Amino acid sequence: MISEEIQYQLMEKEDREFPDYIVACVGGGSNAAGAYYHYLNDERVKLIAVEAAGLGIDSGESAATSILGSPGIIHGSRTLLMQTEDGQIVEPYSISAGLDYPGIGPMHANLIKSGRAKVYSSTDGEALEAAMFLSKKEGIIPALETAHALGVLEKMDIKEEDVVVVNLSGRGDKDLETYMNYMEGKIGHRISDNQE
Amino acid sequence: MNRIKELFKKKKKDILNVYFTAGYPKLDDTVRIATNLTHCGVDLIELGMPYSDPLADGFTIQQSSMKALKNGMSLDLLFDQVKEFRKSHETPIILMGYLNQVIQYGQEKFLDKCVQIGIDGLILPDLPMDIFQNEFKKDLEERDIAFSFLITPQTSDERILLADQLSTGFVYVVSQSSITGKTGDISTTQQAYFDHINKMNLSTPALIGFGIHDKSTYEVACSNSNGAIIGSAFIRALDGEKTINDKVKSFVHSIR
């Protein structure tokens, strides 16, 4: 369980078991669920869910389910999902395969609707920039999904002394082709310029 | 009285239920196909409400659903088409689709509409039994709308008995652990499963579906239950150059 691992690591690094923020990307929500688990009822910890805005939330090419979705049934769960008036599931879009999902776990929907978790979103461009930044800064190439979580750090109101945990849910090896295309200017830059 | 219940009262064997997707191949083919099926003596018509994420359906039905949605199919249109059909025909009609469609339309509004235009039964494979009992059963009983649960080779005896108890009209016996649209003969494992179900002496009639695609599989299904449900094979038969009328007739006559 990642949240248990977070407790250990924080104890070592910060001499406390809880962070001020846990930031995790959310497609269906599995990595976020694992990262939040031990802190679900710990109000000292602010839970941050980051969805994929794709080309922008209102662009029609997005996977920001908690904003664009409404209550319904998907894959056996009653939760928020992107759908038409007739209940047909809308095809979502994100540059990252793992966040390209029209629903969101029912636990996450509840966390968001009850205000326990706060939602942000990163566009394709913001995620790509964040991936480059972490790679250069730390030598860690994050998965594109994780890059969405990193992409919101600047938008958050974080204080100098805050302890922030970002769940690095996957490695970027699988996304190298996308990153190389981005670095060569084939994708992303124009997308990024178009953001609000 | 509910047309499905009436049918099963009068007829105990060789019941043929044909499924097709509303709004396929063309948007306005629904009534034409249903009318032809009726003329061919089909006992029950199962109308698929095309859905973007069909959980139980294989390639053929998925494709037909996509096409129907592309054609502009919607629930309101489907209701209009059934209303048109009901002006001159009494063949029992079952709607098959998924829970989200009903919820988004509005459960009560949906069920009232069914009563109003003469839809006799529903199949919603992703409606869980406990939700059915707590949130649907009473509404359906009040409106005399039949509901069929699916059982598969993976279903426990306990759950089969519950499906039997909760289903009105008929229990839908899924012939194998798969999605719709398989072809091939009935295997000995499937036969053993049918034998097992028959030994359980269910109180509700049973129809076997999934993988029933020709005369021989239809006959095996009929000899093991009250009848058969054919979907994908019929939808595949709707392809091609001939008129809808000819295609429906030659398909049904190839079955019985």
Short mmCIF file of C-alpha atoms in Angstrom, two decimals:
data_model
loop_
_atom_site.label_atom_id
_atom_site.label_comp_id
_atom_site.label_asym_id
_atom_site.label_seq_id
_atom_site.Cartn_x
_atom_site.Cartn_y
_atom_site.Cartn_z
CA MET A 1 0.00 0.00 0.00
CA ILE A 2 1.58 3.22 -1.16
CA SER A 3 0.10 5.30 1.66
CA GLU A 4 1.87 3.06 4.18
CA GLU A 5 5.12 3.52 2.27
CA ILE A 6 4.51 7.27 2.36
CA GLN A 7 4.28 7.08 6.17
CA TYR A 8 7.66 5.32 6.38
CA GLN A 9 9.39 7.63 3.95
CA LEU A 10 8.03 10.77 5.61
CA MET A 11 9.13 9.55 9.03
CA GLU A 12 12.64 9.15 7.67
CA LYS A 13 12.78 12.41 5.77
CA GLU A 14 10.52 14.73 7.74
CA ASP A 15 10.16 13.13 11.15
CA ARG A 16 6.37 13.02 10.78
CA GLU A 17 4.07 10.43 9.28
CA PHE A 18 1.72 12.71 7.40
CA PRO A 19 2.18 15.27 4.65
CA ASP A 20 0.24 18.49 4.17
CA TYR A 21 -0.70 17.50 0.66
CA ILE A 22 -0.88 14.29 -1.33
CA VAL A 23 -1.07 14.91 -5.05
CA ALA A 24 -2.07 12.06 -7.34
CA CYS A 25 -3.30 11.81 -10.90
CA VAL A 26 -6.73 10.33 -11.42
CA GLY A 27 -7.99 8.45 -14.43
CA GLY A 28 -10.03 5.64 -12.98
CA GLY A 29 -8.19 6.46 -9.78
CA SER A 30 -6.25 3.38 -8.69
CA ASN A 31 -2.93 5.07 -7.85
CA ALA A 32 -4.71 7.89 -6.05
CA ALA A 33 -6.71 5.39 -4.01
CA GLY A 34 -3.49 3.73 -2.86
CA ALA A 35 -1.82 7.02 -2.06
CA TYR A 36 -4.78 8.40 -0.09
CA TYR A 37 -5.69 5.25 1.77
CA HIS A 38 -4.10 5.76 5.20
CA TYR A 39 -4.96 9.45 5.15
CA LEU A 40 -8.59 9.29 4.10
CA ASN A 41 -9.77 10.29 7.57
CA ASP A 42 -6.76 12.39 8.48
CA GLU A 43 -8.00 15.92 7.97
CA ARG A 44 -4.49 17.34 8.39
CA VAL A 45 -3.73 15.95 4.96
CA LYS A 46 -5.17 17.71 1.94
CA LEU A 47 -5.96 15.26 -0.83
CA ILE A 48 -5.37 16.56 -4.34
CA ALA A 49 -6.75 14.74 -7.38
CA VAL A 50 -5.41 15.71 -10.77
CA GLU A 51 -7.41 14.92 -13.87
CA ALA A 52 -6.33 15.12 -17.49
CA ALA A 53 -7.74 18.19 -19.20
CA GLY A 54 -6.50 16.95 -22.58
CA LEU A 55 -6.55 19.88 -24.99
CA GLY A 56 -8.45 21.96 -22.41
CA ILE A 57 -11.53 21.27 -20.34
CA ASP A 58 -13.95 22.95 -22.72
CA SER A 59 -12.20 21.82 -25.90
CA GLY A 60 -14.30 18.70 -26.38
CA GLU A 61 -11.04 16.72 -26.13
CA SER A 62 -10.68 16.12 -22.42
CA ALA A 63 -10.86 13.48 -19.70
CA ALA A 64 -11.69 15.76 -16.76
CA THR A 65 -14.50 13.52 -15.54
CA SER A 66 -15.29 15.25 -12.25
CA ILE A 67 -15.94 18.52 -14.08
CA LEU A 68 -17.44 17.25 -17.32
CA GLY A 69 -19.20 14.22 -15.86
CA SER A 70 -22.55 13.60 -14.22
CA PRO A 71 -23.85 10.77 -12.02
CA GLY A 72 -24.60 7.50 -13.76
CA ILE A 73 -23.55 3.87 -14.09
CA ILE A 74 -20.31 2.83 -15.73
CA HIS A 75 -18.63 -0.56 -15.63
CA GLY A 76 -20.73 -1.65 -12.71
CA SER A 77 -20.36 1.42 -10.50
CA ARG A 78 -22.60 4.33 -9.73
CA THR A 79 -20.27 7.29 -10.03
CA LEU A 80 -19.45 10.33 -12.15
CA LEU A 81 -18.98 9.72 -15.84
CA MET A 82 -18.81 11.61 -19.09
CA GLN A 83 -22.03 10.96 -20.95
CA THR A 84 -24.66 12.38 -23.28
CA GLU A 85 -28.22 13.21 -22.20
CA ASP A 86 -29.24 9.74 -23.40
CA GLY A 87 -26.65 8.12 -21.12
CA GLN A 88 -24.26 7.20 -23.92
CA ILE A 89 -20.66 7.22 -22.70
CA VAL A 90 -18.60 10.01 -24.24
CA GLU A 91 -15.18 9.09 -25.63
CA PRO A 92 -12.64 11.00 -23.52
CA TYR A 93 -9.28 12.27 -24.66
CA SER A 94 -5.90 12.65 -22.99
CA ILE A 95 -2.37 12.31 -24.30
CA SER A 96 -1.83 9.78 -21.51
CA ALA A 97 -3.45 6.40 -22.02
CA GLY A 98 -3.91 5.82 -18.29
CA LEU A 99 -6.01 8.93 -17.74
CA ASP A 100 -8.04 8.57 -20.90
CA TYR A 101 -11.07 7.15 -19.09
CA PRO A 102 -14.68 8.44 -19.10
CA GLY A 103 -15.39 7.53 -15.49
CA ILE A 104 -13.82 7.93 -12.07
CA GLY A 105 -13.81 5.53 -9.13
CA PRO A 106 -16.88 5.90 -6.90
CA MET A 107 -14.66 6.55 -3.88
CA HIS A 108 -13.00 9.43 -5.69
CA ALA A 109 -16.30 10.84 -6.88
CA ASN A 110 -17.40 10.85 -3.25
CA LEU A 111 -14.16 12.43 -2.01
CA ILE A 112 -14.51 15.19 -4.58
CA LYS A 113 -18.23 15.82 -4.15
CA SER A 114 -17.93 15.87 -0.37
CA GLY A 115 -15.04 18.32 -0.59
CA ARG A 116 -12.56 15.95 1.05
CA ALA A 117 -10.40 15.97 -2.07
CA LYS A 118 -9.75 18.97 -4.25
CA VAL A 119 -9.56 18.56 -8.00
CA TYR A 120 -7.14 20.18 -10.37
CA SER A 121 -6.45 19.35 -13.98
CA SER A 122 -3.45 19.47 -16.27
CA THR A 123 -3.60 19.82 -20.00
CA ASP A 124 -1.46 17.71 -22.31
CA GLY A 125 0.94 20.63 -22.62
CA GLU A 126 1.20 21.27 -18.89
CA ALA A 127 1.88 17.60 -18.25
CA LEU A 128 4.60 17.48 -20.91
CA GLU A 129 6.30 20.58 -19.51
CA ALA A 130 6.21 19.13 -16.01
CA ALA A 131 7.68 15.84 -17.25
CA MET A 132 10.58 17.72 -18.83
CA PHE A 133 11.09 19.74 -15.67
CA LEU A 134 11.31 16.73 -13.36
CA SER A 135 13.58 14.89 -15.79
CA LYS A 136 16.02 17.79 -15.92
CA LYS A 137 15.81 18.69 -12.25
CA GLU A 138 15.92 15.25 -10.63
CA GLY A 139 16.87 12.86 -13.42
CA ILE A 140 13.56 11.07 -12.95
CA ILE A 141 11.50 10.57 -16.09
CA PRO A 142 7.90 10.27 -14.91
CA ALA A 143 5.09 8.50 -16.72
CA LEU A 144 2.76 10.85 -18.58
CA GLU A 145 0.02 10.08 -16.06
CA THR A 146 2.24 11.17 -13.17
CA ALA A 147 3.31 14.21 -15.15
CA HIS A 148 -0.25 15.47 -14.88
CA ALA A 149 0.06 15.41 -11.08
CA LEU A 150 3.33 17.34 -11.29
CA GLY A 151 1.73 19.80 -13.69
CA VAL A 152 -0.49 21.37 -11.05
CA LEU A 153 2.14 22.11 -8.40
CA GLU A 154 2.55 25.65 -9.64
CA LYS A 155 -1.20 26.27 -9.57
CA MET A 156 -1.50 25.15 -5.96
CA ASP A 157 -1.15 27.51 -3.07
CA ILE A 158 1.80 25.76 -1.45
CA LYS A 159 3.78 27.41 1.35
CA GLU A 160 7.54 27.09 1.77
CA GLU A 161 7.25 24.86 4.84
CA ASP A 162 4.53 22.55 3.46
CA VAL A 163 5.31 18.89 3.03
CA VAL A 164 3.98 17.78 -0.34
CA VAL A 165 3.90 14.21 -1.58
CA VAL A 166 3.41 13.59 -5.29
CA ASN A 167 2.70 9.97 -6.09
CA LEU A 168 5.04 8.98 -8.90
CA SER A 169 2.72 6.31 -10.17
CA GLY A 170 4.80 5.15 -13.08
CA ARG A 171 8.00 5.44 -15.05
CA GLY A 172 8.28 7.39 -18.25
CA ASP A 173 10.12 4.72 -20.22
CA LYS A 174 6.87 3.80 -21.87
CA ASP A 175 6.32 7.43 -22.91
CA LEU A 176 9.75 8.19 -24.33
CA GLU A 177 8.47 8.35 -27.89
CA THR A 178 5.93 10.98 -26.88
CA TYR A 179 8.58 12.91 -24.94
CA MET A 180 11.00 12.78 -27.86
CA ASN A 181 8.33 14.03 -30.22
CA TYR A 182 7.64 16.82 -27.77
CA MET A 183 11.32 17.77 -27.51
CA GLU A 184 11.57 17.80 -31.30
CA GLY A 185 8.59 20.14 -31.40
CA LYS A 186 6.38 17.67 -33.21
CA ILE A 187 3.68 17.70 -30.56
CA GLY A 188 2.63 19.61 -27.51
CA HIS A 189 4.03 23.08 -27.99
CA ARG A 190 1.19 24.37 -30.03
CA ILE A 191 -1.27 22.56 -27.78
CA SER A 192 0.37 24.21 -24.81
CA ASP A 193 0.17 27.67 -26.36
CA ASN A 194 -3.55 27.25 -26.87
CA GLN A 195 -4.32 26.77 -23.22
CA GLU A 196 -6.37 29.22 -21.28
CA MET B 1 -52.32 -9.09 -19.39
CA ASN B 2 -48.64 -8.82 -20.12
CA ARG B 3 -48.02 -10.28 -23.60
CA ILE B 4 -44.92 -12.21 -22.52
CA LYS B 5 -46.71 -13.94 -19.67
CA GLU B 6 -49.61 -14.66 -21.99
CA LEU B 7 -47.27 -16.20 -24.55
CA PHE B 8 -45.65 -18.53 -22.04
CA LYS B 9 -49.07 -19.54 -20.74
CA LYS B 10 -50.12 -20.63 -24.22
CA LYS B 11 -46.85 -21.93 -25.57
CA LYS B 12 -44.39 -24.06 -23.67
CA LYS B 13 -41.83 -25.04 -26.28
CA ASP B 14 -40.00 -23.96 -29.42
CA ILE B 15 -40.34 -20.31 -28.57
CA LEU B 16 -38.26 -18.17 -30.87
CA ASN B 17 -37.08 -14.82 -29.56
CA VAL B 18 -35.23 -12.73 -32.12
CA TYR B 19 -33.03 -9.84 -31.03
CA PHE B 20 -32.07 -6.94 -33.19
CA THR B 21 -30.70 -3.48 -32.58
CA ALA B 22 -33.19 -0.65 -32.99
CA GLY B 23 -32.19 1.80 -35.70
CA TYR B 24 -30.07 -0.70 -37.62
CA PRO B 25 -29.14 -1.04 -40.45
CA LYS B 26 -31.11 2.15 -41.15
CA LEU B 27 -32.75 4.41 -38.65
CA ASP B 28 -36.26 3.64 -39.87
CA ASP B 29 -35.78 -0.13 -40.34
CA THR B 30 -36.95 -0.97 -36.81
CA VAL B 31 -40.67 -1.22 -37.59
CA ARG B 32 -40.05 -2.95 -40.92
CA ILE B 33 -37.91 -5.64 -39.29
CA ALA B 34 -40.28 -6.15 -36.37
CA THR B 35 -43.23 -6.41 -38.75
CA ASN B 36 -41.48 -8.99 -40.90
CA LEU B 37 -40.46 -11.01 -37.86
CA THR B 38 -44.09 -11.01 -36.80
CA HIS B 39 -45.22 -12.18 -40.24
CA CYS B 40 -42.68 -15.00 -40.02
CA GLY B 41 -44.24 -16.18 -36.78
CA VAL B 42 -41.47 -15.16 -34.40
CA ASP B 43 -42.86 -15.41 -30.86
CA LEU B 44 -40.97 -12.64 -29.12
CA ILE B 45 -39.07 -9.59 -30.28
CA GLU B 46 -36.14 -8.35 -28.26
CA LEU B 47 -35.24 -4.83 -29.25
CA GLY B 48 -31.76 -3.67 -28.45
CA MET B 49 -31.45 -0.10 -27.18
CA PRO B 50 -28.14 0.76 -28.83
CA TYR B 51 -25.51 1.62 -26.26
CA SER B 52 -21.99 2.99 -26.45
CA ASP B 53 -20.57 0.57 -23.86
CA PRO B 54 -22.48 -2.71 -24.16
CA LEU B 55 -21.14 -5.07 -21.49
CA ALA B 56 -22.57 -8.37 -22.68
CA ASP B 57 -22.46 -7.91 -26.42
CA GLY B 58 -19.91 -9.18 -28.89
CA PHE B 59 -18.55 -7.60 -32.03
CA THR B 60 -21.68 -7.92 -34.21
CA ILE B 61 -24.06 -6.28 -31.77
CA GLN B 62 -21.47 -3.66 -30.80
CA GLN B 63 -21.05 -2.72 -34.45
CA SER B 64 -24.79 -2.58 -35.00
CA SER B 65 -25.16 -0.37 -31.92
CA MET B 66 -22.47 2.01 -33.12
CA LYS B 67 -24.12 2.21 -36.52
CA ALA B 68 -27.54 2.79 -34.97
CA LEU B 69 -26.20 5.59 -32.78
CA LYS B 70 -24.49 7.10 -35.79
CA ASN B 71 -27.82 6.87 -37.61
CA GLY B 72 -29.22 9.08 -34.85
CA MET B 73 -30.98 6.47 -32.76
CA SER B 74 -32.27 7.60 -29.37
CA LEU B 75 -34.67 6.22 -26.78
CA ASP B 76 -37.40 8.67 -27.74
CA LEU B 77 -37.12 7.59 -31.35
CA LEU B 78 -37.20 3.96 -30.29
CA PHE B 79 -40.37 4.55 -28.30
CA ASP B 80 -41.95 6.23 -31.34
CA GLN B 81 -41.03 3.25 -33.50
CA VAL B 82 -42.54 0.75 -31.07
CA LYS B 83 -45.65 2.88 -30.88
CA GLU B 84 -45.92 2.70 -34.66
CA PHE B 85 -45.45 -1.10 -34.58
CA ARG B 86 -48.06 -1.49 -31.85
CA LYS B 87 -50.73 0.14 -34.03
CA SER B 88 -51.09 -3.15 -35.85
CA HIS B 89 -49.17 -5.86 -34.02
CA GLU B 90 -49.36 -7.66 -30.70
CA THR B 91 -46.05 -9.55 -30.69
CA PRO B 92 -44.52 -9.23 -27.22
CA ILE B 93 -41.62 -6.78 -27.12
CA ILE B 94 -38.71 -6.78 -24.73
CA LEU B 95 -36.25 -3.94 -24.53
CA MET B 96 -32.67 -4.97 -23.92
CA GLY B 97 -30.12 -2.41 -22.90
CA TYR B 98 -28.07 -1.13 -20.01
CA LEU B 99 -28.94 0.43 -16.68
CA ASN B 100 -27.43 3.83 -17.36
CA GLN B 101 -29.81 4.39 -20.26
CA VAL B 102 -32.79 3.87 -17.98
CA ILE B 103 -31.35 6.01 -15.18
CA GLN B 104 -30.53 8.92 -17.46
CA TYR B 105 -33.94 8.81 -19.13
CA GLY B 106 -35.46 8.77 -15.67
CA GLN B 107 -36.49 5.45 -14.21
CA GLU B 108 -40.18 6.24 -13.65
CA LYS B 109 -40.49 8.13 -16.91
CA PHE B 110 -38.90 5.21 -18.74
CA LEU B 111 -41.17 2.62 -17.17
CA ASP B 112 -44.29 4.74 -17.68
CA LYS B 113 -43.34 5.10 -21.32
CA CYS B 114 -42.97 1.31 -21.62
CA VAL B 115 -46.51 0.82 -20.32
CA GLN B 116 -47.90 3.60 -22.45
CA ILE B 117 -46.61 2.21 -25.73
CA GLY B 118 -46.87 -1.50 -25.01
CA ILE B 119 -43.43 -2.76 -24.11
CA ASP B 120 -43.79 -5.98 -22.17
CA GLY B 121 -40.42 -6.73 -20.70
CA LEU B 122 -36.93 -5.53 -19.92
CA ILE B 123 -33.48 -7.07 -19.91
CA LEU B 124 -30.75 -5.00 -18.25
CA PRO B 125 -27.74 -7.29 -17.80
CA ASP B 126 -25.91 -4.83 -15.56
CA LEU B 127 -28.75 -4.27 -13.09
CA PRO B 128 -27.60 -6.02 -9.88
CA MET B 129 -30.15 -8.21 -8.14
CA ASP B 130 -30.11 -6.30 -4.85
CA ILE B 131 -30.67 -2.97 -6.61
CA PHE B 132 -33.44 -4.64 -8.59
CA GLN B 133 -35.10 -5.83 -5.40
CA ASN B 134 -34.79 -2.52 -3.60
CA GLU B 135 -35.33 -0.04 -6.39
CA PHE B 136 -37.01 -1.69 -9.38
CA LYS B 137 -39.15 -4.66 -8.41
CA LYS B 138 -42.09 -2.75 -7.05
CA ASP B 139 -42.11 -0.25 -9.94
CA LEU B 140 -42.14 -3.11 -12.45
CA GLU B 141 -44.84 -5.08 -10.64
CA GLU B 142 -47.09 -2.05 -10.43
CA ARG B 143 -46.78 -1.61 -14.18
CA ASP B 144 -46.86 -5.32 -15.06
CA ILE B 145 -43.56 -5.13 -16.92
CA ALA B 146 -41.66 -8.41 -17.05
CA PHE B 147 -37.97 -8.63 -16.23
CA SER B 148 -35.48 -11.36 -17.11
CA PHE B 149 -32.27 -12.08 -15.27
CA LEU B 150 -29.34 -13.76 -16.99
CA ILE B 151 -27.72 -16.89 -15.67
CA THR B 152 -24.47 -18.33 -16.98
CA PRO B 153 -22.37 -21.47 -16.40
CA GLN B 154 -20.60 -19.41 -13.68
CA THR B 155 -23.80 -18.65 -11.76
CA SER B 156 -24.14 -20.44 -8.41
CA ASP B 157 -27.21 -22.56 -7.77
CA GLU B 158 -28.25 -20.17 -5.05
CA ARG B 159 -28.19 -17.26 -7.48
CA ILE B 160 -29.92 -19.30 -10.20
CA LEU B 161 -32.78 -19.90 -7.78
CA LEU B 162 -32.92 -16.20 -6.98
CA ALA B 163 -32.91 -15.36 -10.70
CA ASP B 164 -35.76 -17.80 -11.12
CA GLN B 165 -37.66 -16.23 -8.27
CA LEU B 166 -37.13 -12.64 -9.42
CA SER B 167 -37.55 -13.09 -13.17
CA THR B 168 -41.00 -12.62 -14.60
CA GLY B 169 -41.68 -13.97 -18.07
CA PHE B 170 -38.56 -16.04 -18.54
CA VAL B 171 -35.06 -16.65 -17.23
CA TYR B 172 -32.36 -15.89 -19.78
CA VAL B 173 -29.96 -18.85 -19.88
CA VAL B 174 -26.64 -17.67 -21.31
CA SER B 175 -25.37 -20.76 -23.08
CA GLN B 176 -21.68 -20.26 -22.36
CA SER B 177 -19.28 -18.01 -20.47
CA SER B 178 -18.81 -15.53 -23.26
CA ILE B 179 -20.19 -12.47 -24.94
CA THR B 180 -22.79 -12.72 -27.70
CA GLY B 181 -22.05 -13.75 -31.26
CA LYS B 182 -20.09 -16.99 -30.99
CA THR B 183 -20.62 -19.59 -33.67
CA GLY B 184 -20.03 -23.31 -33.39
CA ASP B 185 -21.91 -26.34 -32.10
CA ILE B 186 -23.16 -26.88 -28.58
CA SER B 187 -20.44 -28.65 -26.61
CA THR B 188 -20.82 -31.46 -24.10
CA THR B 189 -19.92 -29.01 -21.31
CA GLN B 190 -22.80 -26.79 -22.40
CA GLN B 191 -25.13 -29.78 -22.58
CA ALA B 192 -24.15 -30.74 -19.02
CA TYR B 193 -24.89 -27.19 -17.89
CA PHE B 194 -28.33 -27.30 -19.56
CA ASP B 195 -29.01 -30.67 -17.89
CA HIS B 196 -28.03 -29.19 -14.55
CA ILE B 197 -30.43 -26.26 -14.98
CA ASN B 198 -33.23 -28.60 -16.01
CA LYS B 199 -32.69 -30.73 -12.92
CA MET B 200 -33.23 -27.62 -10.82
CA ASN B 201 -36.86 -27.47 -12.02
CA LEU B 202 -37.12 -23.71 -12.26
CA SER B 203 -40.58 -22.26 -11.87
CA THR B 204 -40.09 -19.61 -14.55
CA PRO B 205 -39.78 -20.60 -18.22
CA ALA B 206 -36.26 -20.46 -19.62
CA LEU B 207 -34.87 -19.38 -22.99
CA ILE B 208 -31.34 -20.16 -24.09
CA GLY B 209 -29.35 -17.46 -25.84
CA PHE B 210 -25.77 -16.46 -26.76
CA GLY B 211 -24.24 -18.52 -29.54
CA ILE B 212 -27.58 -19.73 -30.93
CA HIS B 213 -27.06 -19.00 -34.59
CA ASP B 214 -28.59 -21.66 -36.86
CA LYS B 215 -31.19 -24.41 -37.13
CA SER B 216 -29.09 -26.97 -35.31
CA THR B 217 -28.19 -24.80 -32.31
CA TYR B 218 -31.78 -23.52 -32.21
CA GLU B 219 -33.05 -27.08 -31.98
CA VAL B 220 -30.60 -27.98 -29.22
CA ALA B 221 -31.69 -24.89 -27.29
CA CYS B 222 -35.35 -25.79 -27.74
CA SER B 223 -34.84 -29.37 -26.60
CA ASN B 224 -33.18 -28.09 -23.43
CA SER B 225 -35.51 -25.21 -22.55
CA ASN B 226 -38.68 -23.44 -23.63
CA GLY B 227 -36.95 -21.90 -26.60
CA ALA B 228 -34.10 -19.85 -27.97
CA ILE B 229 -32.90 -16.31 -28.38
CA ILE B 230 -31.05 -15.41 -31.56
CA GLY B 231 -29.35 -12.05 -31.97
CA SER B 232 -25.97 -11.71 -33.64
CA ALA B 233 -26.69 -14.28 -36.37
CA PHE B 234 -29.85 -12.39 -37.28
CA ILE B 235 -28.02 -9.06 -37.35
CA ARG B 236 -25.38 -10.57 -39.62
CA ALA B 237 -28.20 -11.77 -41.88
CA LEU B 238 -29.36 -8.17 -42.25
CA ASP B 239 -26.22 -7.39 -44.23
CA GLY B 240 -26.18 -7.62 -47.99
CA GLU B 241 -28.09 -6.51 -51.02
CA LYS B 242 -31.54 -8.05 -50.69
CA THR B 243 -34.51 -6.14 -49.24
CA ILE B 244 -35.05 -6.21 -45.49
CA ASN B 245 -38.24 -8.21 -46.07
CA ASP B 246 -36.39 -10.91 -47.98
CA LYS B 247 -33.49 -11.03 -45.53
CA VAL B 248 -35.75 -11.44 -42.50
CA LYS B 249 -37.85 -14.10 -44.20
CA SER B 250 -34.96 -16.18 -45.44
CA PHE B 251 -33.24 -16.03 -42.06
CA VAL B 252 -36.25 -17.07 -40.00
CA HIS B 253 -37.07 -19.84 -42.49
CA SER B 254 -33.51 -21.12 -42.21
CA ILE B 255 -34.11 -21.56 -38.47
CA ARG B 256 -37.59 -23.14 -38.47
#
